[in-house]
Coordinates of C-alpha atoms in Angstrom, one line a residue:
M1 CA 118.9 4.7 264.1
P2 CA 116.9 5.7 260.8
R3 CA 113.5 4.1 260.3
C4 CA 114.5 2.1 257.4
L5 CA 117.5 0.5 259.1
W6 CA 115.4 -0.3 262.3
A7 CA 112.8 -1.9 260.2
V8 CA 115.4 -4.1 258.4
L9 CA 116.9 -5.2 261.7
K10 CA 113.4 -5.9 263.1
M11 CA 112.6 -7.9 260.1
V12 CA 115.7 -9.9 260.6
S13 CA 115.0 -10.5 264.2
C14 CA 111.4 -11.5 263.5
E15 CA 112.2 -13.9 260.8
G16 CA 114.7 -15.6 263.1
L17 CA 117.6 -16.1 260.6
A18 CA 119.8 -18.9 261.7
V19 CA 123.2 -17.6 262.6
R20 CA 126.0 -19.1 260.6
K21 CA 129.6 -18.4 261.2
P22 CA 131.5 -18.7 257.9
S23 CA 135.0 -19.9 258.3
I24 CA 137.5 -17.4 256.9
S25 CA 140.8 -18.8 255.8
V26 CA 144.0 -16.7 255.8
I27 CA 145.5 -16.7 252.4
G28 CA 149.1 -17.6 252.1
R29 CA 151.4 -16.9 249.1
R30 CA 151.5 -20.4 247.9
S31 CA 151.0 -20.7 244.2
S32 CA 147.9 -22.4 242.8
T33 CA 148.0 -25.1 240.2
L34 CA 145.3 -24.7 237.6
S35 CA 146.6 -26.8 234.8
Q36 CA 143.3 -28.8 234.7
C37 CA 141.1 -25.7 234.2
A38 CA 140.0 -27.1 230.7
A39 CA 138.9 -30.4 232.4
A40 CA 137.2 -28.5 235.2
R41 CA 134.8 -26.9 232.6
L42 CA 132.6 -30.0 232.7
R43 CA 128.9 -28.8 233.3
I44 CA 126.2 -31.5 233.3
F45 CA 122.7 -30.5 233.7
S46 CA 120.8 -33.8 233.5
G47 CA 117.2 -32.9 232.6
E48 CA 115.0 -33.5 235.5
S49 CA 117.3 -33.6 238.5
R50 CA 119.5 -30.7 237.6
R51 CA 122.6 -32.4 238.8
L52 CA 126.0 -30.9 238.1
R53 CA 129.4 -32.6 238.1
T54 CA 132.7 -31.0 238.8
F55 CA 136.3 -32.4 238.2
P56 CA 136.3 -36.1 237.0
G57 CA 135.9 -38.4 240.1
M58 CA 134.2 -35.8 242.2
P59 CA 130.7 -36.5 243.5
E60 CA 127.7 -35.0 241.9
V61 CA 126.1 -31.9 243.4
N62 CA 122.3 -32.0 243.6
T63 CA 120.7 -28.6 243.1
D64 CA 117.1 -29.7 243.4
N65 CA 116.7 -27.7 246.6
L66 CA 118.1 -24.5 245.2
D67 CA 116.3 -21.7 243.6
E68 CA 116.0 -22.2 239.8
K69 CA 116.9 -18.8 238.7
Q70 CA 120.1 -19.0 240.8
V71 CA 121.0 -22.4 239.6
Q72 CA 120.8 -21.1 236.0
L73 CA 123.3 -18.5 236.9
L74 CA 125.7 -21.1 237.8
A75 CA 126.5 -21.6 234.2
E76 CA 128.0 -18.3 233.8
M77 CA 131.7 -18.3 233.1
C78 CA 134.1 -16.7 235.5
I79 CA 137.7 -15.6 234.9
L80 CA 140.1 -18.0 236.5
I81 CA 143.4 -16.4 237.8
D82 CA 146.5 -17.3 239.6
E83 CA 147.4 -15.6 243.0
N84 CA 148.9 -12.7 241.1
D85 CA 145.6 -12.1 239.2
C86 CA 147.0 -13.2 236.0
K87 CA 144.3 -14.9 233.9
T88 CA 144.6 -18.6 233.4
G89 CA 141.3 -19.7 231.7
A90 CA 137.6 -19.8 232.5
D91 CA 135.2 -22.0 234.4
S92 CA 131.6 -22.0 235.6
K93 CA 130.3 -20.0 238.4
K94 CA 129.3 -23.4 239.9
N95 CA 132.8 -24.9 239.8
C96 CA 134.3 -21.8 241.1
H97 CA 132.1 -21.7 244.2
L98 CA 132.4 -25.5 245.3
N99 CA 134.5 -25.9 248.3
S100 CA 135.8 -29.1 246.9
N101 CA 137.3 -27.2 244.0
I102 CA 138.5 -24.2 246.1
D103 CA 140.4 -26.6 248.3
K104 CA 142.3 -27.5 245.2
G105 CA 143.3 -23.8 244.6
L106 CA 140.6 -22.8 242.0
L107 CA 140.6 -19.0 242.2
H108 CA 138.6 -16.4 240.2
R109 CA 138.2 -12.7 239.8
A110 CA 135.5 -10.6 241.6
F111 CA 134.5 -7.1 242.6
S112 CA 132.8 -5.3 245.4
V113 CA 131.0 -2.0 244.9
F114 CA 130.6 0.6 247.7
L115 CA 128.0 3.2 246.6
F116 CA 127.4 6.3 248.6
N117 CA 124.7 8.9 248.1
S118 CA 125.2 12.7 248.3
E119 CA 124.7 12.5 252.0
E120 CA 127.7 10.2 252.2
K121 CA 125.6 7.3 253.3
L122 CA 126.6 3.8 252.2
L123 CA 124.0 1.6 250.3
L124 CA 123.9 -1.9 251.9
Q125 CA 121.9 -4.8 250.6
Q126 CA 120.8 -8.0 252.3
R127 CA 121.2 -11.0 250.1
S128 CA 118.1 -12.9 249.4
D129 CA 117.4 -16.2 250.8
A130 CA 117.6 -17.7 247.3
K131 CA 121.2 -16.9 247.0
I132 CA 123.4 -20.0 247.0
T133 CA 126.3 -18.4 249.0
F134 CA 125.7 -16.4 252.1
P135 CA 121.9 -16.1 251.8
G136 CA 120.3 -13.5 254.1
C137 CA 123.6 -11.9 255.0
F138 CA 124.1 -8.1 254.9
T139 CA 126.8 -6.8 252.6
N140 CA 128.1 -3.9 250.7
T141 CA 126.1 -2.3 247.7
C142 CA 127.0 -5.1 245.1
C143 CA 129.4 -8.2 245.0
S144 CA 129.8 -10.3 241.9
H145 CA 132.1 -11.4 239.1
P146 CA 133.3 -10.2 235.7
L147 CA 132.5 -12.8 233.1
Y148 CA 134.8 -14.4 230.7
T149 CA 133.6 -12.1 227.7
P150 CA 135.7 -9.7 225.7
S151 CA 134.2 -6.5 227.3
E152 CA 134.7 -7.7 230.8
L153 CA 138.1 -9.4 230.2
E154 CA 139.6 -6.0 229.3
E155 CA 142.2 -5.2 232.0
Q156 CA 143.4 -1.7 231.1
D157 CA 142.4 0.5 234.1
A158 CA 140.1 -2.4 235.3
V159 CA 137.6 -1.3 232.7
G160 CA 136.2 -4.9 232.3
V161 CA 135.7 -5.2 236.0
R162 CA 134.0 -1.9 236.1
R163 CA 131.7 -2.8 233.1
A164 CA 130.8 -6.0 235.0
A165 CA 129.9 -3.8 238.1
Q166 CA 127.7 -1.7 235.9
R167 CA 125.9 -4.7 234.6
R168 CA 125.3 -6.2 238.1
L169 CA 124.2 -3.0 239.6
E170 CA 121.4 -3.0 237.2
A171 CA 120.7 -6.8 237.5
E172 CA 120.6 -6.7 241.4
L173 CA 119.4 -3.2 242.4
G174 CA 117.7 -2.1 239.2
I175 CA 120.1 0.9 238.9
P176 CA 119.9 2.2 235.3
Q177 CA 123.2 1.8 233.5
R178 CA 123.4 5.3 232.4
Q179 CA 123.5 6.4 236.1
V180 CA 126.6 4.2 236.9
P181 CA 129.0 4.6 234.0
P182 CA 132.3 2.7 234.5
E183 CA 134.4 5.9 234.1
E184 CA 132.7 7.3 237.3
M185 CA 133.8 4.4 239.4
T186 CA 137.0 4.6 241.4
Y187 CA 139.1 1.5 241.5
L188 CA 140.9 1.4 244.8
T189 CA 142.8 -1.8 245.3
R190 CA 142.4 -5.7 245.4
I191 CA 141.9 -8.1 248.2
H192 CA 142.5 -11.9 248.2
Y193 CA 140.3 -14.0 250.6
K194 CA 138.7 -17.3 251.0
A195 CA 135.6 -18.2 253.0
Q196 CA 133.2 -21.1 253.4
S197 CA 129.4 -20.5 253.1
D198 CA 128.4 -24.0 254.1
G199 CA 129.8 -27.5 253.6
I200 CA 129.3 -27.4 249.8
W201 CA 129.6 -23.8 248.6
G202 CA 132.1 -21.0 249.3
E203 CA 134.3 -18.2 247.9
H204 CA 137.8 -17.9 246.8
E205 CA 138.5 -14.5 245.1
I206 CA 140.7 -11.7 244.3
D207 CA 138.2 -8.9 244.8
Y208 CA 138.5 -5.5 243.1
I209 CA 137.2 -2.7 245.3
L210 CA 135.1 -0.1 243.5
F211 CA 133.8 3.2 245.1
M212 CA 131.3 5.5 243.6
Q213 CA 129.3 8.5 245.0
K214 CA 126.0 9.2 243.3
D215 CA 122.3 9.5 243.9
V216 CA 120.7 6.7 241.9
E217 CA 117.3 5.2 241.2
L218 CA 116.6 1.8 242.9
S219 CA 114.4 -1.1 241.9
P220 CA 115.9 -4.3 243.5
D221 CA 115.3 -7.7 242.1
P222 CA 113.7 -9.7 245.1
N223 CA 115.5 -12.9 243.7
E224 CA 118.8 -11.1 244.4
I225 CA 118.1 -8.8 247.3
K226 CA 116.0 -9.3 250.4
S227 CA 116.2 -5.7 251.6
H228 CA 118.4 -2.6 251.2
C229 CA 119.2 0.6 253.1
Y230 CA 121.5 3.6 253.3
V231 CA 123.5 3.8 256.5
T232 CA 125.8 6.3 258.2
K233 CA 129.2 5.2 259.7
E234 CA 127.8 4.9 263.2
E235 CA 124.8 2.9 261.9
L236 CA 127.2 0.5 260.1
K237 CA 129.3 0.1 263.3
D238 CA 126.2 -0.7 265.2
M239 CA 125.4 -3.4 262.7
L240 CA 128.7 -4.9 262.8
R241 CA 128.4 -5.1 266.6
R242 CA 125.1 -6.7 266.2
A243 CA 126.7 -9.2 263.8
K244 CA 129.4 -10.1 266.4
N245 CA 126.6 -10.7 269.0
G246 CA 124.7 -13.0 266.5
E247 CA 121.7 -10.8 266.0
L248 CA 122.3 -10.6 262.3
E249 CA 124.7 -11.9 259.5
V250 CA 127.3 -10.1 257.5
T251 CA 129.2 -11.5 254.5
P252 CA 132.9 -12.4 255.5
W253 CA 134.4 -10.2 252.7
F254 CA 132.4 -7.1 253.9
S255 CA 133.3 -7.8 257.5
L256 CA 137.0 -8.0 256.5
I257 CA 137.0 -4.8 254.4
A258 CA 134.9 -2.9 257.0
E259 CA 137.4 -3.9 259.8
T260 CA 140.5 -2.9 257.8
F261 CA 140.0 -0.2 255.3
L262 CA 136.3 1.0 254.8
F263 CA 136.0 3.6 257.4
K264 CA 139.5 5.3 256.5
W265 CA 138.3 5.4 252.9
W266 CA 134.8 6.6 253.9
D267 CA 136.3 9.5 255.7
N268 CA 138.0 10.6 252.5
L269 CA 135.5 10.2 249.9
Q270 CA 136.5 13.4 248.2
N271 CA 140.2 12.4 248.1
L272 CA 140.4 8.7 247.3
K273 CA 143.3 8.9 245.0
Q274 CA 145.7 8.7 248.0
F275 CA 144.4 5.2 248.7
M276 CA 144.7 3.9 245.1
D277 CA 147.0 1.0 244.9
H278 CA 146.9 -1.1 241.8
D279 CA 150.0 -2.9 242.4
K280 CA 149.5 -4.7 245.8
I281 CA 147.0 -7.5 246.4
H282 CA 146.1 -7.5 250.1
R283 CA 146.1 -11.0 251.4
M284 CA 143.2 -11.5 253.8

């Protein structure tokens, strides 16, 4: 095991992260009703208490105990979609990640980046403890959402999603945007999954899978990332075994992708075109 990974795992053990077991729901093919997406766009930040309100009639969500910078990001506008990934509107990151809204069918577009270096090692991050969903969990290089802006709404060749990935790679990991141009990212396929982080927050996404192989400069934002490390296939398999034993935590989407597709794709980094499928959405 490389020294950096050993240090990360030791740190996790020493800090005694509480083991949470996110519940992962199997997605069916039922259609979602998003006719109230405009009404769902209510965002109330009351001055001192930073309380936010979702659909009319829903209880308030108190964010006083959450990180201030992460709370500010809750106002970003995500892209609402139906189960076929067709745009239906926009809503706040906060509304998109409340379990009460997810249970009503609210679904948004997302992406997951898998960045490999020239030695074919995968860059992992451990999400910071400030994150609202899945804090302290290990995951793939970068996971986030395209925003409801003209440049990131563009769907031809998933260029909007790839631009969003470029933006977030810089925001989270400090990778200069010139080093991760969208045209160098390989868009493989999409997965549809749902998972609860806790009793309040969760995820319900159609996730675009983006691969890239390049040596890059890193300067992670500690508000976003607690630790990071490059790993080999065997080292990742060992981490996944440790996660099953409750020794560390892994995000549910990363676990699903690793268990179904990742290692097959990893074995073929120089020939990924054979795995490109832009028509199918894998329901997980």
